[in-house]
CSV table of C-alpha atoms and ligand atoms in Angstrom, one decimal:
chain,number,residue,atom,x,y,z
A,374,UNK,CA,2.3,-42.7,-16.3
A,375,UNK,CA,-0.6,-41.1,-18.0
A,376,UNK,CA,-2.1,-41.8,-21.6
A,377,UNK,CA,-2.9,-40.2,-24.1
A,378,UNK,CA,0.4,-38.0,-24.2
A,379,UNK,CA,-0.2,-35.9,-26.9
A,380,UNK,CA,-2.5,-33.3,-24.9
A,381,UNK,CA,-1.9,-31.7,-21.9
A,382,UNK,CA,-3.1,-34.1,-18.8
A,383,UNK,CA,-5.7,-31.9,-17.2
A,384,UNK,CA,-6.3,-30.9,-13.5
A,385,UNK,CA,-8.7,-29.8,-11.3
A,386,UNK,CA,-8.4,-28.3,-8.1
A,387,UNK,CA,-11.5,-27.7,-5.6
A,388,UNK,CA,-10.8,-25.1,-2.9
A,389,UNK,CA,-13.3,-24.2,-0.3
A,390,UNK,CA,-12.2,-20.7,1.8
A,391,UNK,CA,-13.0,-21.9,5.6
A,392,UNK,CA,-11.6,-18.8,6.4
A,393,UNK,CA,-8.4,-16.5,6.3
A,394,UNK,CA,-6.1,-16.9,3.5
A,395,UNK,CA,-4.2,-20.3,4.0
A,396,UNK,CA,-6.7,-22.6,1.9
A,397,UNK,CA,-6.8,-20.5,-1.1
A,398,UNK,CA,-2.8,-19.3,-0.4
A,399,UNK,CA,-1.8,-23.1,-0.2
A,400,UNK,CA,-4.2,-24.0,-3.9
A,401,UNK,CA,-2.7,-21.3,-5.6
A,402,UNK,CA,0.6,-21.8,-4.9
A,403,UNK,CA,0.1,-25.9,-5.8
A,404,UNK,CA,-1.7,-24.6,-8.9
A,405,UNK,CA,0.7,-22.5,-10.2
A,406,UNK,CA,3.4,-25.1,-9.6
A,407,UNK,CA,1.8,-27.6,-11.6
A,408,UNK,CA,1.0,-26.0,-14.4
A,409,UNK,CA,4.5,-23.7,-14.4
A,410,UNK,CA,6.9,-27.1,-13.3
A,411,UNK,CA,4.5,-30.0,-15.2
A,412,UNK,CA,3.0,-28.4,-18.0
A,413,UNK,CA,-0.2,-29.6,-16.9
A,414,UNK,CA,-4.1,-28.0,-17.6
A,415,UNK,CA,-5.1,-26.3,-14.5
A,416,UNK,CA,-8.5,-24.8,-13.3
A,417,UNK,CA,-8.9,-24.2,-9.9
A,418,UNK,CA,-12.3,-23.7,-8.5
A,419,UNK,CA,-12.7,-21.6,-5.3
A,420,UNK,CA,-15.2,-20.3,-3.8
A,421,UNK,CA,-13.9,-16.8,-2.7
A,422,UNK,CA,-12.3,-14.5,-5.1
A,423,UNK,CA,-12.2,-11.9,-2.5
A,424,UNK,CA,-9.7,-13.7,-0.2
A,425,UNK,CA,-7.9,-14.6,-3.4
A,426,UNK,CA,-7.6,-11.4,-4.4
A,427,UNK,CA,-5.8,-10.1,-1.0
A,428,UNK,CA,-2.6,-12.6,-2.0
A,429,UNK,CA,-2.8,-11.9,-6.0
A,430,UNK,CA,-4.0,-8.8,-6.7
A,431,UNK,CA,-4.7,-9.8,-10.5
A,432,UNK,CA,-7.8,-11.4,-9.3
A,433,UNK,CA,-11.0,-10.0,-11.1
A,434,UNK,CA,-13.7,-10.2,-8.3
A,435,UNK,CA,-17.1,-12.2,-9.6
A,436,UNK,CA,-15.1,-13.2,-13.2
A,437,UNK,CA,-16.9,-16.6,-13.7
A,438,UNK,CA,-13.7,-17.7,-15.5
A,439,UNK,CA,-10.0,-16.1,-15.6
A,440,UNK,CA,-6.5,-16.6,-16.8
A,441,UNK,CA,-3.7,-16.5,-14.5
A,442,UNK,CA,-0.3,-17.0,-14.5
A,443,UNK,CA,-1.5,-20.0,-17.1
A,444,UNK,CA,-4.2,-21.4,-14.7
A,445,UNK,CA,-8.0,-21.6,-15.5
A,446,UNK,CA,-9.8,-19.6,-12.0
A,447,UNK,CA,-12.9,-20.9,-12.3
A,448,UNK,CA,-15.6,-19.1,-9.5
A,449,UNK,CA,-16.9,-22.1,-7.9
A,450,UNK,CA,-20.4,-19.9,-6.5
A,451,UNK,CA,-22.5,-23.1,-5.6
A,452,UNK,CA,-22.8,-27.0,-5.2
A,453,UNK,CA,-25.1,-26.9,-8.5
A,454,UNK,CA,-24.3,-27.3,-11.9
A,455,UNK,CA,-24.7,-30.0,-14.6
A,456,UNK,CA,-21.3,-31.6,-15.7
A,457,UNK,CA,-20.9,-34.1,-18.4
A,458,UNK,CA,-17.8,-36.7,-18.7
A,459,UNK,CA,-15.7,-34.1,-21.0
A,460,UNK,CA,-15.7,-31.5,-18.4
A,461,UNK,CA,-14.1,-33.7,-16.3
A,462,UNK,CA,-10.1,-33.4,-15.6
A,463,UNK,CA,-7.6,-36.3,-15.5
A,464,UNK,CA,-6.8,-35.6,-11.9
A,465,UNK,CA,-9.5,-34.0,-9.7
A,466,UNK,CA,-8.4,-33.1,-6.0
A,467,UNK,CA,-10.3,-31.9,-3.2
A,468,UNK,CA,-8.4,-29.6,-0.8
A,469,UNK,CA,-9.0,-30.6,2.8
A,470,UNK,CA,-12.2,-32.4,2.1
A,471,UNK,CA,-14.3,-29.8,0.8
A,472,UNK,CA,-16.8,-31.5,-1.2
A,473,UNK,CA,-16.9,-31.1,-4.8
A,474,UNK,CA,-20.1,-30.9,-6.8
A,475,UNK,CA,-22.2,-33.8,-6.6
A,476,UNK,CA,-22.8,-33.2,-10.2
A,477,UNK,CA,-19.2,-33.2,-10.8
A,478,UNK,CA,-18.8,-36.8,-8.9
A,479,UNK,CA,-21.5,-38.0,-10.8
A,480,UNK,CA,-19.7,-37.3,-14.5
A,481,UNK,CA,-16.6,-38.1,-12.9
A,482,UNK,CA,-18.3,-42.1,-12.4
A,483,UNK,CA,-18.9,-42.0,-16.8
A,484,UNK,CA,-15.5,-41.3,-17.0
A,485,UNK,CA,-13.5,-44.0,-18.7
A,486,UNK,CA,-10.9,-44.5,-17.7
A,487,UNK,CA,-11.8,-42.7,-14.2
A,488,UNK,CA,-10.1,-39.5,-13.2
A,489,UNK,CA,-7.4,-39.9,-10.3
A,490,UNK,CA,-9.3,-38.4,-7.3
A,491,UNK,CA,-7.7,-37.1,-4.1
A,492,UNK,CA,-8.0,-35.2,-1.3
A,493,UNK,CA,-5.4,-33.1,-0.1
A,494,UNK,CA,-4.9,-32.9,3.6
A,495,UNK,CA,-3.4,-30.2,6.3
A,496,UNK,CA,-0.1,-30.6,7.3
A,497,UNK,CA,0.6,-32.1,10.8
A,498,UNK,CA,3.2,-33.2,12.1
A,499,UNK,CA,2.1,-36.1,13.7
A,500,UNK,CA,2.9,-39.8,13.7
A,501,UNK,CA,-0.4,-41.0,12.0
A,502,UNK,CA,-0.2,-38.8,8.9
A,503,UNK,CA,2.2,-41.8,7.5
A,504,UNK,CA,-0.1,-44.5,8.2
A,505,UNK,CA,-3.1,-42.6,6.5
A,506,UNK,CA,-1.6,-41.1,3.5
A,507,UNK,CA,-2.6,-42.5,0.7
A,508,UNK,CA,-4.9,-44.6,2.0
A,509,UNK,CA,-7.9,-45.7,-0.5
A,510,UNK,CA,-11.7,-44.5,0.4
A,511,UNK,CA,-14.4,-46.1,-1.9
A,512,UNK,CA,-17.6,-44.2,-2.7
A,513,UNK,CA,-20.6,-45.6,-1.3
A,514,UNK,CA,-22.5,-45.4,-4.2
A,515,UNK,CA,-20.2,-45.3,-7.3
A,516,UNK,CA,-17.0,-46.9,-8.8
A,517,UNK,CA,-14.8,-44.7,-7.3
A,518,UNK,CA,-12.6,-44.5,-5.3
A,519,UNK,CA,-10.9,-41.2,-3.4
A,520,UNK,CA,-7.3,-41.5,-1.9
A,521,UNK,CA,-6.1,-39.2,0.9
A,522,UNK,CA,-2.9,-37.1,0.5
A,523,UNK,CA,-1.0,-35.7,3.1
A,524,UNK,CA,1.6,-33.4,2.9
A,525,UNK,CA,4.3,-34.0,5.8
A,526,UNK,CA,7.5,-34.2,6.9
A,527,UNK,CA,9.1,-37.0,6.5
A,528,UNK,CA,9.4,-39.9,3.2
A,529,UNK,CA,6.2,-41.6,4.3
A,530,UNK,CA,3.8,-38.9,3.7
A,531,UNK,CA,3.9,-36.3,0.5
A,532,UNK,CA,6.6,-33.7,1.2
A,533,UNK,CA,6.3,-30.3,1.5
A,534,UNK,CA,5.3,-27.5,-1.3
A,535,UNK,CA,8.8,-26.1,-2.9
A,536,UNK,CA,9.1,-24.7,-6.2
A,537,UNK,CA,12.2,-26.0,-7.9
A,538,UNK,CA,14.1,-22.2,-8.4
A,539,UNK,CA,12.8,-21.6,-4.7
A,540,UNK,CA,16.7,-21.9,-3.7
A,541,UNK,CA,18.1,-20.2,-6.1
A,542,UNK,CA,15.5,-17.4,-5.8
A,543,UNK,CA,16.1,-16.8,-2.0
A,544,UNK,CA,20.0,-17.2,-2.3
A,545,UNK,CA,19.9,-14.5,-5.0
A,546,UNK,CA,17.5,-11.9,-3.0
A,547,UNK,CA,19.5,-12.7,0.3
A,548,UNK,CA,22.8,-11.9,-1.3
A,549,UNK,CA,21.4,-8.4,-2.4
A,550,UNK,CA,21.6,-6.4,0.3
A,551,UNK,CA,20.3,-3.2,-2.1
A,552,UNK,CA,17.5,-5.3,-4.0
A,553,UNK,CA,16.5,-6.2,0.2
A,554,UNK,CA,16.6,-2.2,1.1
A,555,UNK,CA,15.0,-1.2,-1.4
A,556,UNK,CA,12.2,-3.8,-0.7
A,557,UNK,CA,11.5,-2.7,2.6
A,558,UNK,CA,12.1,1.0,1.9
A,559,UNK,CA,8.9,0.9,-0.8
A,560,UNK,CA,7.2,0.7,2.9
A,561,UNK,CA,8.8,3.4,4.4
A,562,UNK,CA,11.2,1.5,6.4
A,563,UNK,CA,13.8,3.4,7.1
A,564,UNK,CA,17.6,3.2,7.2
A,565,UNK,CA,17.8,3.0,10.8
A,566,UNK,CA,15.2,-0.2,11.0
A,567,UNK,CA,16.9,-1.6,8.2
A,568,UNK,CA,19.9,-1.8,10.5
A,569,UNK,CA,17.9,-3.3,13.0
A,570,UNK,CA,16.8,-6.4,14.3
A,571,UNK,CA,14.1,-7.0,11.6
A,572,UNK,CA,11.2,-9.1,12.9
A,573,UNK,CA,7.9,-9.8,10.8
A,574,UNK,CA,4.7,-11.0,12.9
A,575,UNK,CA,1.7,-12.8,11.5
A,576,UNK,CA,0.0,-14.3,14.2
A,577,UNK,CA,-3.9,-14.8,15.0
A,578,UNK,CA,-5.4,-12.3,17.0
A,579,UNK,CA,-5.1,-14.2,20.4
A,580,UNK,CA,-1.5,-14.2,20.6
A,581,UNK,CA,0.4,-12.6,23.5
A,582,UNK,CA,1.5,-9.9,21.3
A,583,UNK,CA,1.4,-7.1,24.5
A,584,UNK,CA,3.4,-8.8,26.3
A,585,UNK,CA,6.3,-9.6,23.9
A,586,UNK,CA,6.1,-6.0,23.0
A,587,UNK,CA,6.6,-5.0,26.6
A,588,UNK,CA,9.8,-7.3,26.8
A,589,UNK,CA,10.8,-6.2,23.5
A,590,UNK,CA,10.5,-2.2,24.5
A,591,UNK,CA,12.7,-2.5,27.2
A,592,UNK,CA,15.1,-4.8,25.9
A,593,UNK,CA,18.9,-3.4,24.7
A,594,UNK,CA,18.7,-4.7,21.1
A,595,UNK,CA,16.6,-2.0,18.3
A,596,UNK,CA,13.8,-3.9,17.4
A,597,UNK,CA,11.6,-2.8,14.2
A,598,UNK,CA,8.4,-5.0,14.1
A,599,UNK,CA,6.5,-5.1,10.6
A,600,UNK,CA,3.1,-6.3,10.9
A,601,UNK,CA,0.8,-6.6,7.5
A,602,UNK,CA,-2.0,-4.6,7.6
A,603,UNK,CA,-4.9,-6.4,9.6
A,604,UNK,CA,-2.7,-8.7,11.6
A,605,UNK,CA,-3.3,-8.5,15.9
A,606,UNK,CA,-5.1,-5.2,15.0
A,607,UNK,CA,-6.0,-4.7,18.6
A,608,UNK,CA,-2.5,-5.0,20.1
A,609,UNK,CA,-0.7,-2.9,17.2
A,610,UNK,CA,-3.4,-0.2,18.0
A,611,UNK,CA,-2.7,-0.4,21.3
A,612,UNK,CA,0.8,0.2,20.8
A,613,UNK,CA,0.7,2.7,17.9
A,614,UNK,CA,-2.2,4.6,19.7
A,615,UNK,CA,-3.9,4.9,16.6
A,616,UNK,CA,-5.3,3.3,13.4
A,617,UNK,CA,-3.2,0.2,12.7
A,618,UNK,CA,-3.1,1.6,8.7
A,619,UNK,CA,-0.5,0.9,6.3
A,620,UNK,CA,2.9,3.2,6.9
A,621,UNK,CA,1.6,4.0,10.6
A,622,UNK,CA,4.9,3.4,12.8
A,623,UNK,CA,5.4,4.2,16.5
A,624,UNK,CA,9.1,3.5,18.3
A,625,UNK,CA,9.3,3.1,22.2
A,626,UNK,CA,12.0,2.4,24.2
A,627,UNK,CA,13.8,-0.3,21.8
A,628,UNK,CA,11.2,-1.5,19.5
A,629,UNK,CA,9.6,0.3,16.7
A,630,UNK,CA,6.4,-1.3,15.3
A,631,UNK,CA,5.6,-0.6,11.2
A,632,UNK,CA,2.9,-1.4,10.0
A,633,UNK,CA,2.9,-2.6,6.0
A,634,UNK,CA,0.7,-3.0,3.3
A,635,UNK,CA,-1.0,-7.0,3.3
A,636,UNK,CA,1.7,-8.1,0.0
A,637,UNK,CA,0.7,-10.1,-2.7
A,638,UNK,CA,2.1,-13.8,-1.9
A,639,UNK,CA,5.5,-13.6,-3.8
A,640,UNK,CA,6.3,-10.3,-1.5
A,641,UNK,CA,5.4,-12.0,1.6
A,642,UNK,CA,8.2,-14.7,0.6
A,643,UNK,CA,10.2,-11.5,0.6
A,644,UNK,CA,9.2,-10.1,3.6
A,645,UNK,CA,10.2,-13.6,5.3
A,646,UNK,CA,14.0,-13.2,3.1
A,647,UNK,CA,14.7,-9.5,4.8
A,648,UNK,CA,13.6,-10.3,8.6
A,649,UNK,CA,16.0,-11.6,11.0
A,650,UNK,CA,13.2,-13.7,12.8
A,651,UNK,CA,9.6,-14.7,11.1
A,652,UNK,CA,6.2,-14.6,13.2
A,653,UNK,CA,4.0,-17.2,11.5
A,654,UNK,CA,1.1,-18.6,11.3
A,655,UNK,CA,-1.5,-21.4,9.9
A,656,UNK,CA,0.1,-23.8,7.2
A,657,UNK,CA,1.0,-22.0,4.3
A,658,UNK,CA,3.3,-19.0,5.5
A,659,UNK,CA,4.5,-21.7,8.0
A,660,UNK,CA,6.1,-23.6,5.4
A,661,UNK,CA,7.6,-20.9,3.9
A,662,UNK,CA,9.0,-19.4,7.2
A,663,UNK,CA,10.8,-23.2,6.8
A,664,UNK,CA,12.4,-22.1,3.6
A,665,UNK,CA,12.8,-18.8,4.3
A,666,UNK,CA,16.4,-20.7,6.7
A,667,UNK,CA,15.7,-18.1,9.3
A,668,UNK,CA,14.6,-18.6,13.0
A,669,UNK,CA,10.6,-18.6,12.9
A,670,UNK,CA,7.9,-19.1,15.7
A,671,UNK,CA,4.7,-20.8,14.5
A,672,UNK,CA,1.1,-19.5,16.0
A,673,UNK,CA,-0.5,-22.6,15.3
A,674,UNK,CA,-4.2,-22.4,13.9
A,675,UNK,CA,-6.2,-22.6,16.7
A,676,UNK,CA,-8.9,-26.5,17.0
A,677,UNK,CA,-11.1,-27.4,19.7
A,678,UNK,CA,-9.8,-28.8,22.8
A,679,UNK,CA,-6.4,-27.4,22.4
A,680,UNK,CA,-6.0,-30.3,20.1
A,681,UNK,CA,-3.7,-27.9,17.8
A,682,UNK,CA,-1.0,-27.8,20.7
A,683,UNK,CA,-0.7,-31.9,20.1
A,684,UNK,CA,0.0,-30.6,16.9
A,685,UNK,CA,2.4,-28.1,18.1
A,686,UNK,CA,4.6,-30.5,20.0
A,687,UNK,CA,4.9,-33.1,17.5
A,688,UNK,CA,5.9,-30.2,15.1
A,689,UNK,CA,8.0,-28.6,18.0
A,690,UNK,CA,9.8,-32.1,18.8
A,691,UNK,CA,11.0,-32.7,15.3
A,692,UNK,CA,11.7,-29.3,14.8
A,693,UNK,CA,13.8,-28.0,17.5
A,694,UNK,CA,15.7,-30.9,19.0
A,695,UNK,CA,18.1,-29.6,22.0
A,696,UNK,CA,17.0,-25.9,21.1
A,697,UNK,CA,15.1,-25.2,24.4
A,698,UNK,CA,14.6,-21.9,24.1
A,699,UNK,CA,13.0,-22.2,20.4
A,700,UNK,CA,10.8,-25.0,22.7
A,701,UNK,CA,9.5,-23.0,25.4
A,702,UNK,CA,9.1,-19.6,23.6
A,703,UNK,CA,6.6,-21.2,20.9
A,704,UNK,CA,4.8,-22.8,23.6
A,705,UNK,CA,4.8,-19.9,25.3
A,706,UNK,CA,3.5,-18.1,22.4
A,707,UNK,CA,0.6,-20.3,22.0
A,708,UNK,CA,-0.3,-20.6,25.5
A,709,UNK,CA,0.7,-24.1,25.4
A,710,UNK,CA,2.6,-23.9,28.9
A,711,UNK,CA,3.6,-27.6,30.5
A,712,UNK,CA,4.1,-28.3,34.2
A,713,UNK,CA,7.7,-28.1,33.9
A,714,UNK,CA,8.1,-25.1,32.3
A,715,UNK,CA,8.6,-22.4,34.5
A,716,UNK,CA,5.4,-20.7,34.8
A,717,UNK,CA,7.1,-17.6,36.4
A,718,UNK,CA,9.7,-16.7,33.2
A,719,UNK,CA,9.1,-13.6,32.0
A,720,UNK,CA,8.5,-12.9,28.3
A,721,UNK,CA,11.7,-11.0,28.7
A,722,UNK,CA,14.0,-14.1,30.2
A,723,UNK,CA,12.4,-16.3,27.2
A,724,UNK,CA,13.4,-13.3,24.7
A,725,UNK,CA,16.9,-13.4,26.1
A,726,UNK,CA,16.8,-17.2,25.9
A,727,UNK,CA,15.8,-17.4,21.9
A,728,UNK,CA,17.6,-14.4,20.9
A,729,UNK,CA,21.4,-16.0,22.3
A,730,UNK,CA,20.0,-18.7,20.4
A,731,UNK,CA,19.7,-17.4,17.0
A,732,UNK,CA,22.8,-18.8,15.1
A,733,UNK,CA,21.9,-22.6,16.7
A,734,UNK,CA,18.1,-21.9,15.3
A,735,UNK,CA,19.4,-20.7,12.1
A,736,UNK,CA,21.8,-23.9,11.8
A,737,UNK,CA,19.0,-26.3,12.5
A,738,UNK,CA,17.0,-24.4,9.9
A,739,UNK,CA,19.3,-25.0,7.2
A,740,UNK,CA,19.9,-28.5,8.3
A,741,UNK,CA,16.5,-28.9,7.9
A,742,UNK,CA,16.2,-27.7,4.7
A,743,UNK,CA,18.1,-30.5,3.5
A,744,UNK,CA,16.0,-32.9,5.4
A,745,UNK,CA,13.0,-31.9,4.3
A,746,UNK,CA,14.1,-31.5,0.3
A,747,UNK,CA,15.6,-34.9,0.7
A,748,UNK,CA,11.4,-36.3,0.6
A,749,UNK,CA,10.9,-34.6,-2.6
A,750,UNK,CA,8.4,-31.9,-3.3
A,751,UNK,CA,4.7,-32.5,-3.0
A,752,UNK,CA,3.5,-31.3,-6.5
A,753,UNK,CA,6.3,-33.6,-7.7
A,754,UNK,CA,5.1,-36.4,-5.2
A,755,UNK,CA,1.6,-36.0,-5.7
A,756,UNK,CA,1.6,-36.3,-9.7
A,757,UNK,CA,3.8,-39.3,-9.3
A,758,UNK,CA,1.0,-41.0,-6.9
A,759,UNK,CA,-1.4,-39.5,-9.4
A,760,UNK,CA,0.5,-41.5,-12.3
A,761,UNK,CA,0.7,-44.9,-10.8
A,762,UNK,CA,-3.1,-44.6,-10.0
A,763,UNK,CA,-3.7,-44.2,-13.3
A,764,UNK,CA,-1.2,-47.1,-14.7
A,765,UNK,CA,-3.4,-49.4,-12.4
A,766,UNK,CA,-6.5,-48.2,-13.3
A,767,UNK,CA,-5.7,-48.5,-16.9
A,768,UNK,CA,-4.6,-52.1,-16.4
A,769,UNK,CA,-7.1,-53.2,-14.8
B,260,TRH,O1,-4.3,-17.1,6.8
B,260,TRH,P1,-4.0,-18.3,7.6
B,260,TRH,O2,-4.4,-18.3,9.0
B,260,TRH,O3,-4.8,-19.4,6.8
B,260,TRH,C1,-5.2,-20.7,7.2
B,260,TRH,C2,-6.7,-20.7,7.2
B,260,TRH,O4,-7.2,-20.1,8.4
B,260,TRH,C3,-7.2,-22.1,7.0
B,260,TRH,O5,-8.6,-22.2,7.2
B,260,TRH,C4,-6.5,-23.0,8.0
B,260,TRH,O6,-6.8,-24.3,7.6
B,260,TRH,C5,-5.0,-22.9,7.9
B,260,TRH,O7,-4.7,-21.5,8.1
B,260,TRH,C6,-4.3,-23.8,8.9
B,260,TRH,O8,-2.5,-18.7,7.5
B,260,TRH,P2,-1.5,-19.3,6.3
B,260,TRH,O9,-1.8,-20.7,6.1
B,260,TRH,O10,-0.2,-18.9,6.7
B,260,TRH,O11,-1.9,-18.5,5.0
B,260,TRH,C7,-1.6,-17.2,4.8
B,260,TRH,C8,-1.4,-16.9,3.3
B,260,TRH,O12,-1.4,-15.5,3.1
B,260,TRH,C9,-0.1,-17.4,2.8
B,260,TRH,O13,-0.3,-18.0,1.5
B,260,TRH,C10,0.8,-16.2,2.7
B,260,TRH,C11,-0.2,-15.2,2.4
B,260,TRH,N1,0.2,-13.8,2.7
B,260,TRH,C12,0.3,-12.9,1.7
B,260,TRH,O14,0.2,-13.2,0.5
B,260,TRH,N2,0.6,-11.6,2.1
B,260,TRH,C13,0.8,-11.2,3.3
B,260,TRH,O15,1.0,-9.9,3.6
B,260,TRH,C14,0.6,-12.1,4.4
B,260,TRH,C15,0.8,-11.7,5.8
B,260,TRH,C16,0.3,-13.4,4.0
């Protein structure tokens, strides 16, 4: 694999914040894996501590460099800067194409031998992710060469992030019932929710939140909501009639809606543990809705020309083969509706629909845990692409 074996192979990670908290959500987590898991020398450059700070509150805003959890934070504040060949890592990889400092580029070219350098995709679901990952791109200019990495489901494409005591982890909080009390309780949830049907919504602020609120009110199963702080603002206002602040709660009719504190990323891996049924969104909390092995619905990040619910259906199709209602609820929910779905069934019908369905959902979830572990984890999958990259290049 790599040479030079007696030092740490080093690593650099380029994240750009488009916006939200996915991009830097999805680099931390990859960061912290490969330095915990592969002993390897991580900085990670981003370019917006702020967001970083909402999902790890250790972050020191405007620190130009920081330890944590053993990775180098590095604030990446502009495409300037002078770099020579020793500041260079082993590995450098560009999250969704972000592009790295040309200065960077240009000492990565003196290298020798030449650092791997990839670009780390978004996950989709689609067909053509296998035909393009890993594909070579040459620079125009310089002897380099980029190569694209997709994550994905299936053992053409990289895998999916999962850290190797994730299992073990989940099984043990899961099998707690005091240790999952007392984590909701810290938010004021109270014995009665607990006993509830526990639902936890992260959605983008366009969903059909109202609506499914309506259904859930006057439905015949107790329904306690949690929303983090700053999620569908409008519609929790709406229903709290009043500021959508941490500990505000409101129940009507069936459904009580809480709202929480915004939890540092390991907590919202708890959150997802406790809840019967997981409102996600984006990429990041996505994936971890799929190792969380309960029922989930995805509010897919929205793209131009409802390209996103392309992306929808291909996830939808490999997802939740015969489980109609899981099918029409989540298309529902992202106002994906086809001509043969019944344009006239009520949020309520489709809530009926999913929530008989519950036990199927959560078999296929587990089921496809398997599946999915079966490709390998991407960190792994990625420093093994990494490593025959560099055997070449070293050969050559
Ligand atoms: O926040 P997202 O919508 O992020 C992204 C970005 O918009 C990005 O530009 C886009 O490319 C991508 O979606 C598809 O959703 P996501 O990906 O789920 O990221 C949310 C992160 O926030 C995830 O790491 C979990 C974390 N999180 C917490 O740490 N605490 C919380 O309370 C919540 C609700 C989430």
């Amino acid at each position: 694999m790599f040479l030079n074996k007696n030092q740490a192979i080093s690593l650099a990670l380029f994240c750009k914040v488009v916006d939200n908290y996915g991009d830097v959500g999805i680099c931390w987590r990859l960061a912290r894996q490969l330095q915990q898991e592969h002993g390897i020398a991580v900085t990670l450059w981003i370019d917006d501590l702020q967001s970083f700070q909402r999902i790890c509150p250790d972050v020191v805003i405007n620190a130009e460099e920081q330890q944590l959890a053993g990775v180098t934070v590095r604030y990446w504040r502009n495409q300037e800067g002078s770099f020579s060949a020793d500041d260079v890592a082993d590995i450098v990889i560009e999250f969704f194409a972000c592009d790295i400092p040309p200065g960077y580029i240009g000492a990565m070219a003196g290298c020798n031998p030449r650092p791997v350098w990839l670009n780390l995709e978004g996950l989709s679901a689609e067909e053509w992710v296998e035909g393009c990952h890993t594909l070579p791109s040459p620079h125009p200019r310089l002897p380099l060469t980029k190569y694209f990495f997709f994550p994905g489901f299936t053992n053409k494409t990289g895998g999916l992030l999962h850290e190797s005591s994730l299992e073990e982890q989940r099984r043990q909080f899961q099998s707690d019932q005091a240790a999952m009390t007392a984590f909701l309780a810290q938010f004021g949830v109270t014995p009665t929710e607990m006993a509830s049907l526990k639902v936890s919504l992260f959605c983008y602020p366009h969903a059909p939140v109202s609506a499914l609120f309506d259904a859930w009110q006057s439905g015949d199963t107790s329904i306690t909501c949690l929303v983090p702080e700053g999620v569908a603002v409008e519609a929790i206002q709406a229903f709290l009639g009043g500021e959508a602040k941490p500990g505000a709660a409101r129940t009507c009719g069936a459904l009580t809606v809480r709202v929480l504190p915004f939890v540092a990323q390991p907590d919202y891996d708890k959150l997802l543990w406790t809840c019967d049924l997981n409102f996600v969104r984006g990429e990041d909390s996505w994936v971890r809705a799929q190792w969380a092995g309960k029922p989930f619905i995805w509010h897919i990040y929205p793209q131009d020309k409802n390209l996103h619910h392309k992306k929808l259906r291909a996830f939808l199709q490999r997802y939740s083969t015969g489980i109609e209602s899981l099918f029409c609820l989540s298309l529902r929910w992202n106002d994906a509706r086809t001509e043969d779905m019944e344009k006239q069934t009520s949020w309520s019908a489709l809530w009926s629909l999913l929530q008989a369905d519950m036990p199927k959902i959560a078999c296929r979830s587990a089921e496809w845990q398997r599946q999915m572990l079966a490709n390998g984890d991407l960190a792994s999958n990625l420093l093994e692409f990494a490593g025959s990259l560099r055997s070449a290049a070293t050969k050559s």
